[in-house]
Amino acid sequence: MATDCVTKVALSISCENLLDMDTFSKSDPLCVLLMNTSGPHWCEIGRTEKIQNCLNPKFSKNPVLDYYFEMVQKLRFEVYDIDSENCSLQDADFLGELECTLGQIVSSRKITRPLVKKDKRPAGRGTITICAEERTDNRVVAFEAAGRKLDKKVDCYDYNNSGSHDFIGSFQTTLSQIQQASQTYAAEFECINSKKKQKKKGYKNSGVIIVKQCKIVKEYTFLDYIMGGCQINFTIAVDFTGSNGNPSLPQSLHYINPNGYNEYLAAIWAVGNVIQDYDSDKMFPAFGFGAQIPPTWQVSHEFPINFNPSNPFCAGIEGVVSAYQQCLPQVKLYGPTNFSPIINHVAHFGRQALQQQTASQYFVLLIITDGVITDMDETRSAIVRASQLPMSIIIVGVGGADFSAMEFLDGDDGILRSAAGEPAMRDIVQFVPFRQFQNCPQEMLAQSVLAEVPGQVTGFFNSMGLKPPLGDAPPSDSSASAPSL
């Protein structure tokens, strides 16, 4: 399946116990869907039909929208009692609304929430239920083909690397023709070279292509996994090495200015805001590395920033931010900059999850760092091992250091290998320098670092032949909860 296909999601909407605004009959409800992806502006992207005299409507018109994992797509469902023929909202009575994100809906498949008035008080006993269904065709065709008596050519070239390809011949067919012909026996097609056909009188063909098997198989999509109960577990690792500068001085990358902002916090907020919709318990383990920590002042490369080794979890992204702010004054920034301990720490849980034989857990590690890695060989080996696990690594580089080593780990230019030469099974590292996004809305950073994650999730689970935990089970109100780490 092409990864650049836009994923379309249809939302089915129903309500119960709506406020009754009509004197002699029941309300005539209609639901308007608005979206906001940045800033204060909401725009209408769809609406249902109006249903006459009904306080428990099940709308049949399902708004369809483009889904992007890497964006926080805020949605607002506004329910109105329509009194006019032309469905104008000017004269309509407001029956309540719900604000949520598309990520929250797809990660649960189905949500039911109370409707509220504009002042956030309950709109009577009214509730709204929204179900998500992916509308993207995710079937692929698997061929097993062979050739017979193809024209001999001088050399065999690697198609990708050389431009010297010699044309043998071609044929045209349809998928249904191949399917029908290959049901009883292999489907055979003559390869015709039109130039040779014109020149030679007795020309038959330039060989035969045989399609031995033709199967349509379902490849699971990212939303199949998410709606099937797969949890995205998000771990945060913060660089507390001395090169960041003294946190009490304004020049430091860890300096928390009076507005409560620095690049570390901005990165945590931007990426965390997107990821948190896909983790049912919203508890995020957060670690620091490269600091001397109390009471012994030994250097640690994987200490929980809440200083609770038995429970390194912070409640929500807000919990991570406050733990970071409280941790800073209590540690001494030191060094070196070692990545491998924290990568191996998360990989341990990825390895445990893989034993369940379903696609129930996927781990995303966010490393925020100011610079050069000291344990490069160990880090390369840790990444190569992690590439065989349900795991992705996002590195955000803060400050103005030389990040060429990070670019190297992000295997976009070729396959990353360990120091011993072992290749990574897949590219799991995404690196971005924060300074590229300094003057952009913070959503841009999240989009850049998270855009590759859905492909990494589906690529891994499909290659391992792992199905979503709930398979094709009916929608439920809550996704499978993650085991405690």
XYZ file of C-alpha atoms in Angstrom:
485
model
C 0.000 0.000 0.000
C 1.361 3.427 -0.844
C 2.258 5.329 2.283
C 1.381 8.680 0.733
C -2.335 7.782 0.517
C -4.327 10.068 2.765
C -6.169 8.112 5.437
C -9.871 8.939 5.422
C -11.969 8.426 8.525
C -15.781 8.432 8.607
C -17.454 9.442 11.869
C -20.877 8.068 12.743
C -22.680 10.265 15.269
C -25.606 9.580 17.577
C -27.048 11.344 20.631
C -29.201 10.397 23.591
C -31.407 12.349 26.000
C -31.155 15.643 24.132
C -32.759 18.739 25.642
C -36.339 19.205 24.411
C -36.657 22.749 23.070
C -39.974 22.432 21.191
C -43.277 23.113 22.922
C -45.649 20.879 20.954
C -43.157 18.332 19.588
C -39.647 17.053 20.271
C -36.421 18.786 19.139
C -35.333 18.411 15.488
C -31.583 17.806 15.940
C -28.676 18.296 13.542
C -24.963 17.998 14.372
C -22.321 20.377 12.963
C -18.671 19.269 12.949
C -15.917 21.893 13.231
C -12.148 21.430 13.218
C -9.190 23.389 14.552
C -5.582 22.369 13.857
C -3.832 25.544 15.031
C -4.663 28.892 16.568
C -8.126 30.095 17.594
C -9.874 29.473 14.267
C -12.541 26.777 13.940
C -13.995 25.935 10.548
C -16.987 23.791 9.668
C -15.993 20.589 7.867
C -19.297 18.767 7.743
C -22.768 18.320 9.171
C -25.335 15.577 9.524
C -28.897 15.631 8.276
C -31.749 17.010 10.426
C -33.912 14.399 12.158
C -37.518 15.388 12.969
C -39.004 15.004 16.460
C -36.235 12.962 18.052
C -34.300 13.243 21.324
C -32.189 10.110 20.604
C -31.051 10.632 17.005
C -28.799 8.242 15.073
C -27.553 10.339 12.173
C -27.053 8.490 8.890
C -24.874 11.122 7.176
C -21.288 10.432 8.308
C -18.760 13.281 7.946
C -15.508 12.021 6.345
C -12.203 13.694 7.191
C -8.503 13.278 6.456
C -6.649 11.781 9.418
C -3.052 12.698 10.340
C -1.373 10.955 13.263
C 1.257 13.693 13.574
C -1.256 16.502 14.139
C -3.570 17.336 17.008
C -6.852 17.610 15.107
C -9.258 19.297 17.510
C -12.911 18.600 16.785
C -16.087 20.239 18.053
C -19.480 18.599 17.644
C -22.298 21.161 18.023
C -25.877 19.884 18.249
C -28.753 22.200 17.310
C -32.546 22.037 17.308
C -33.392 23.237 13.786
C -36.636 25.123 13.311
C -36.239 26.367 9.733
C -36.609 24.511 6.434
C -33.204 25.648 5.139
C -31.395 24.296 8.257
C -30.107 27.772 9.158
C -28.219 27.908 12.459
C -29.268 31.561 13.031
C -32.714 30.622 14.366
C -31.650 27.263 15.843
C -31.625 26.399 19.560
C -28.276 25.135 20.865
C -28.565 21.656 22.447
C -24.952 21.151 23.567
C -21.469 20.409 22.278
C -18.423 18.189 22.732
C -14.775 19.064 22.139
C -12.237 16.276 21.684
C -9.482 15.272 19.265
C -9.628 12.883 16.325
C -6.775 10.978 17.992
C -8.933 10.354 21.074
C -11.763 9.001 18.915
C -9.643 6.655 16.772
C -7.628 5.353 19.739
C -10.913 4.204 21.359
C -12.842 3.481 18.114
C -15.949 4.706 19.913
C -16.450 7.348 22.580
C -19.529 8.458 24.517
C -19.322 11.798 26.301
C -21.783 14.208 27.984
C -22.839 17.245 25.971
C -22.113 20.625 27.578
C -23.439 24.136 27.089
C -21.203 27.029 26.001
C -20.432 27.768 29.682
C -19.313 24.098 30.091
C -22.269 23.178 32.347
C -24.065 19.911 31.463
C -26.658 20.188 28.692
C -29.238 18.251 30.703
C -28.597 14.500 30.524
C -27.598 14.715 26.863
C -24.751 12.525 25.571
C -23.059 12.118 22.193
C -21.499 8.937 20.806
C -18.945 9.017 17.980
C -17.592 5.945 16.166
C -14.662 6.067 13.769
C -14.258 3.872 10.706
C -11.342 3.959 8.303
C -12.411 4.476 4.694
C -9.080 3.683 3.064
C -8.827 0.458 1.027
C -5.941 -1.469 2.530
C -5.958 -4.607 0.404
C -2.827 -5.522 -1.531
C -2.240 -8.071 -4.275
C 0.479 -10.669 -3.788
C 1.834 -12.179 -7.045
C 4.033 -15.168 -7.649
C 5.317 -14.878 -11.216
C 7.825 -16.624 -13.501
C 9.099 -16.313 -17.067
C 9.550 -18.852 -19.894
C 11.661 -18.585 -23.053
C 12.243 -14.886 -22.617
C 14.546 -13.298 -25.201
C 18.180 -13.661 -24.226
C 19.884 -10.409 -23.306
C 23.615 -9.584 -23.140
C 23.889 -8.907 -19.391
C 21.633 -8.849 -16.368
C 21.500 -5.416 -14.777
C 20.468 -4.348 -11.302
C 17.363 -2.396 -12.247
C 17.675 0.180 -9.451
C 21.297 1.116 -9.893
C 21.819 1.063 -13.639
C 19.964 2.891 -16.368
C 20.823 0.254 -19.017
C 17.586 -1.723 -19.276
C 16.697 -3.644 -22.449
C 13.025 -3.940 -23.385
C 11.864 -7.533 -23.920
C 8.119 -7.152 -24.378
C 4.855 -6.306 -22.665
C 1.257 -7.400 -22.233
C -1.932 -5.892 -20.836
C -4.428 -7.567 -18.564
C -6.791 -6.871 -15.678
C -6.693 -8.058 -12.101
C -9.900 -10.071 -12.530
C -8.483 -11.836 -15.632
C -5.372 -12.853 -13.672
C -7.481 -13.992 -10.706
C -9.799 -16.127 -12.862
C -6.978 -17.658 -14.898
C -4.822 -18.454 -11.868
C -7.655 -20.152 -9.936
C -7.502 -23.363 -11.975
C -3.915 -23.234 -13.202
C -1.207 -20.632 -13.659
C -2.210 -17.662 -15.805
C 0.011 -17.268 -18.911
C 0.569 -14.098 -20.926
C 2.621 -13.675 -24.104
C 5.222 -10.926 -23.955
C 4.966 -8.952 -27.200
C 7.661 -6.653 -28.574
C 5.800 -4.496 -31.129
C 9.004 -3.510 -33.025
C 9.946 -7.155 -33.573
C 6.367 -8.022 -34.547
C 6.464 -5.432 -37.342
C 9.861 -6.613 -38.624
C 9.490 -10.427 -38.443
C 6.754 -12.264 -40.312
C 6.634 -15.412 -38.199
C 7.010 -13.566 -34.874
C 5.032 -15.160 -32.052
C 6.287 -13.580 -28.851
C 9.400 -12.731 -26.886
C 8.587 -15.213 -24.180
C 5.773 -15.961 -21.748
C 5.080 -14.581 -18.284
C 3.397 -17.043 -15.941
C 1.457 -15.801 -12.907
C 1.409 -18.853 -10.646
C -0.519 -17.299 -7.792
C -2.540 -14.126 -7.322
C -3.961 -13.484 -3.876
C -5.619 -10.405 -2.459
C -4.378 -9.985 1.103
C -5.363 -7.514 3.773
C -2.470 -5.468 5.057
C -3.249 -3.902 8.401
C -3.088 -0.118 8.487
C -1.968 2.118 11.337
C -5.612 2.722 12.271
C -6.339 -1.024 12.188
C -3.704 -1.412 14.897
C -4.756 1.660 16.895
C -8.480 0.834 16.752
C -7.633 -2.787 17.464
C -6.242 -1.862 20.874
C -2.551 -1.239 20.174
C -1.097 1.198 22.714
C 1.605 3.719 21.791
C 3.804 3.967 24.882
C 5.738 7.215 25.073
C 8.991 7.572 27.053
C 10.893 10.833 27.434
C 14.652 11.162 28.003
C 16.241 14.527 28.823
C 19.924 15.432 28.419
C 21.326 16.812 31.700
C 24.976 17.054 30.607
C 27.183 20.013 31.534
C 27.364 21.340 27.972
C 23.789 22.628 28.404
C 25.139 25.364 30.717
C 24.257 26.291 34.294
C 20.409 26.156 34.566
C 20.374 29.260 36.770
C 21.881 31.392 33.975
C 19.839 32.747 31.028
C 22.393 31.399 28.486
C 21.665 27.809 29.603
C 19.471 25.594 27.409
C 17.898 24.427 30.693
C 17.191 27.970 31.915
C 13.505 28.284 32.729
C 12.603 31.879 31.975
C 9.765 33.642 33.815
C 7.326 32.497 31.093
C 8.229 28.901 31.951
C 9.731 28.192 28.536
C 12.904 26.661 27.147
C 13.647 24.427 24.152
C 13.460 21.237 26.239
C 9.979 22.132 27.478
C 8.842 23.190 24.004
C 9.900 19.807 22.551
C 8.184 17.863 25.362
C 4.944 19.825 24.854
C 4.935 19.644 21.046
C 5.529 15.896 20.725
C 3.714 14.902 23.926
C 0.505 16.692 22.947
C 0.137 14.455 19.887
C 1.230 11.167 21.465
C -0.896 11.381 24.611
C -4.135 10.621 22.751
C -2.855 7.124 21.925
C -1.949 6.064 25.485
C -5.018 5.068 27.492
C -3.623 5.740 30.975
C -1.719 8.954 30.059
C 1.157 7.921 32.352
C 4.556 8.706 30.852
C 7.918 7.479 32.165
C 10.471 10.312 32.017
C 14.217 9.911 32.528
C 17.312 12.054 32.625
C 20.880 11.187 31.621
C 24.341 12.659 32.113
C 23.838 14.206 35.583
C 25.183 13.606 39.078
C 22.189 12.782 41.224
C 21.592 12.936 44.979
C 22.311 11.569 47.505
C 25.556 9.877 46.320
C 26.223 12.305 43.401
C 27.137 9.463 41.083
C 26.635 10.039 37.351
C 23.516 8.325 36.018
C 22.436 7.764 32.414
C 18.866 6.636 33.145
C 17.466 8.214 36.290
C 13.731 8.907 36.713
C 13.270 12.677 36.833
C 10.698 12.252 39.629
C 13.435 10.358 41.581
C 11.120 7.361 42.057
C 12.827 4.312 40.462
C 9.904 1.990 41.250
C 7.423 4.376 39.582
C 9.036 6.682 36.988
C 5.616 7.596 35.525
C 4.372 11.183 35.336
C 0.659 11.945 35.028
C 0.100 13.462 31.592
C 2.442 15.819 29.748
C 1.776 18.386 32.513
C 3.217 15.869 35.006
C 6.367 15.450 32.885
C 6.834 19.227 32.694
C 6.455 19.759 36.448
C 8.775 16.796 37.261
C 11.386 18.305 34.912
C 11.084 21.730 36.556
C 11.440 20.226 40.045
C 14.326 17.952 39.019
C 16.562 20.684 37.547
C 17.663 22.393 40.793
C 18.326 19.034 42.492
C 20.894 17.583 40.066
C 24.385 18.590 38.956
C 24.789 18.731 35.172
C 27.767 16.564 34.253
C 28.521 14.061 31.459
C 29.337 12.204 29.255
C 26.438 12.063 26.733
C 25.508 8.373 26.626
C 22.391 7.324 24.705
C 22.657 3.530 24.808
C 21.472 2.981 28.438
C 18.109 4.685 27.886
C 17.640 3.031 24.445
C 18.338 -0.386 26.001
C 15.994 0.449 28.895
C 13.021 1.006 26.548
C 14.081 -1.896 24.296
C 13.730 -4.210 27.310
C 9.979 -3.449 27.435
C 9.690 -3.762 23.666
C 11.189 -7.244 23.932
C 8.692 -8.203 26.645
C 5.761 -6.902 24.561
C 6.859 -8.983 21.575
C 6.364 -12.165 23.600
C 2.592 -11.547 23.575
C 2.508 -12.445 19.848
C 0.062 -9.616 19.045
C 0.517 -5.990 18.050
C -0.536 -4.756 21.490
C 2.318 -2.400 22.373
C 4.556 -0.004 20.453
C 7.180 2.185 22.128
C 8.255 5.678 21.104
C 11.346 7.095 22.831
C 11.826 10.869 22.651
C 15.438 11.914 23.374
C 16.033 15.656 23.746
C 19.729 16.500 23.647
C 22.133 19.370 23.117
C 24.843 17.613 21.249
C 27.554 15.141 20.512
C 27.094 11.493 21.566
C 29.963 9.996 23.551
C 29.025 6.294 23.285
C 28.477 6.246 19.519
C 29.411 2.583 18.943
C 27.187 1.345 21.781
C 24.356 3.613 20.577
C 24.587 2.261 17.018
C 24.450 -1.315 18.318
C 21.509 -0.466 20.611
C 19.581 1.056 17.681
C 20.298 -1.933 15.398
C 18.974 -4.289 18.116
C 15.957 -2.036 18.759
C 15.104 -2.068 15.026
C 13.933 -5.666 15.544
C 11.484 -4.535 18.245
C 8.194 -2.553 18.312
C 10.053 0.692 18.892
C 10.851 4.089 17.310
C 13.338 6.713 18.476
C 12.844 10.448 18.013
C 15.830 12.717 18.672
C 15.287 16.468 19.004
C 18.538 18.449 19.002
C 18.369 21.693 20.992
C 20.872 24.561 20.861
C 23.424 25.237 18.153
C 25.815 22.252 18.384
C 27.132 20.127 15.512
C 24.480 17.461 14.949
C 26.148 15.516 12.136
C 26.296 12.370 14.323
C 22.532 12.552 14.852
C 21.950 12.891 11.094
C 24.017 9.727 10.682
C 21.787 7.790 13.128
C 18.691 8.859 11.199
C 19.172 6.280 8.445
C 17.423 8.230 5.671
C 20.618 8.256 3.573
C 21.254 4.526 3.855
C 21.003 1.624 6.275
C 22.469 2.228 9.732
C 24.958 -0.448 10.760
C 26.403 -1.333 14.129
C 30.146 -0.887 14.650
C 30.452 -4.643 13.918
C 28.675 -4.150 10.572
C 25.265 -5.595 11.459
C 22.530 -3.731 9.506
C 19.384 -2.322 11.096
C 16.239 -4.259 10.169
C 14.491 -0.930 9.456
C 14.989 2.797 9.946
C 13.604 3.640 13.413
C 15.382 6.945 14.155
C 14.005 10.364 13.247
C 16.209 13.382 14.052
C 15.313 17.056 13.842
C 17.216 20.109 15.039
C 14.924 22.315 17.116
C 16.406 25.493 15.624
C 14.712 24.715 12.275
C 11.375 25.215 14.027
C 12.278 28.071 16.353
C 10.093 30.643 14.587
C 7.305 28.235 13.573
C 4.166 27.221 15.466
C 5.111 24.337 17.785
C 2.792 21.981 15.844
C 5.333 22.034 12.989
C 7.975 20.307 15.128
C 5.562 17.516 16.075
C 4.517 17.030 12.446
C 8.121 16.723 11.318
C 9.201 14.192 13.951
C 6.030 12.116 14.117
C 5.093 11.825 10.427
C 7.165 8.634 10.016
C 5.802 6.836 13.095
C 2.625 5.305 11.545
C 4.687 3.765 8.724
C 7.197 2.423 11.253
C 4.395 0.875 13.339
C 2.638 -0.817 10.393
C 5.899 -1.801 8.692
C 7.094 -3.575 11.814
C 3.897 -5.393 12.776
C 3.065 -6.442 9.191
C 6.587 -7.760 8.607
C 6.307 -9.805 11.818
C 2.840 -11.056 10.810
C 1.307 -9.649 14.004
C -2.399 -8.799 14.087
C -4.135 -6.125 16.186
C -5.058 -7.532 19.629
C -8.812 -7.182 19.055
C -8.616 -8.336 15.425
C -11.945 -7.505 13.798
C -13.798 -7.362 17.111
C -16.678 -4.883 17.429
C -15.830 -1.369 18.663
C -15.510 -0.873 22.397
C -15.407 2.210 24.582
C -11.876 1.703 25.821
C -8.788 0.306 24.218
C -6.726 -2.410 25.855
C -4.709 -0.847 28.634
C -0.949 -1.055 28.616
C 0.829 -3.260 31.175
C 2.683 -1.269 33.789
C 6.364 -0.949 32.935
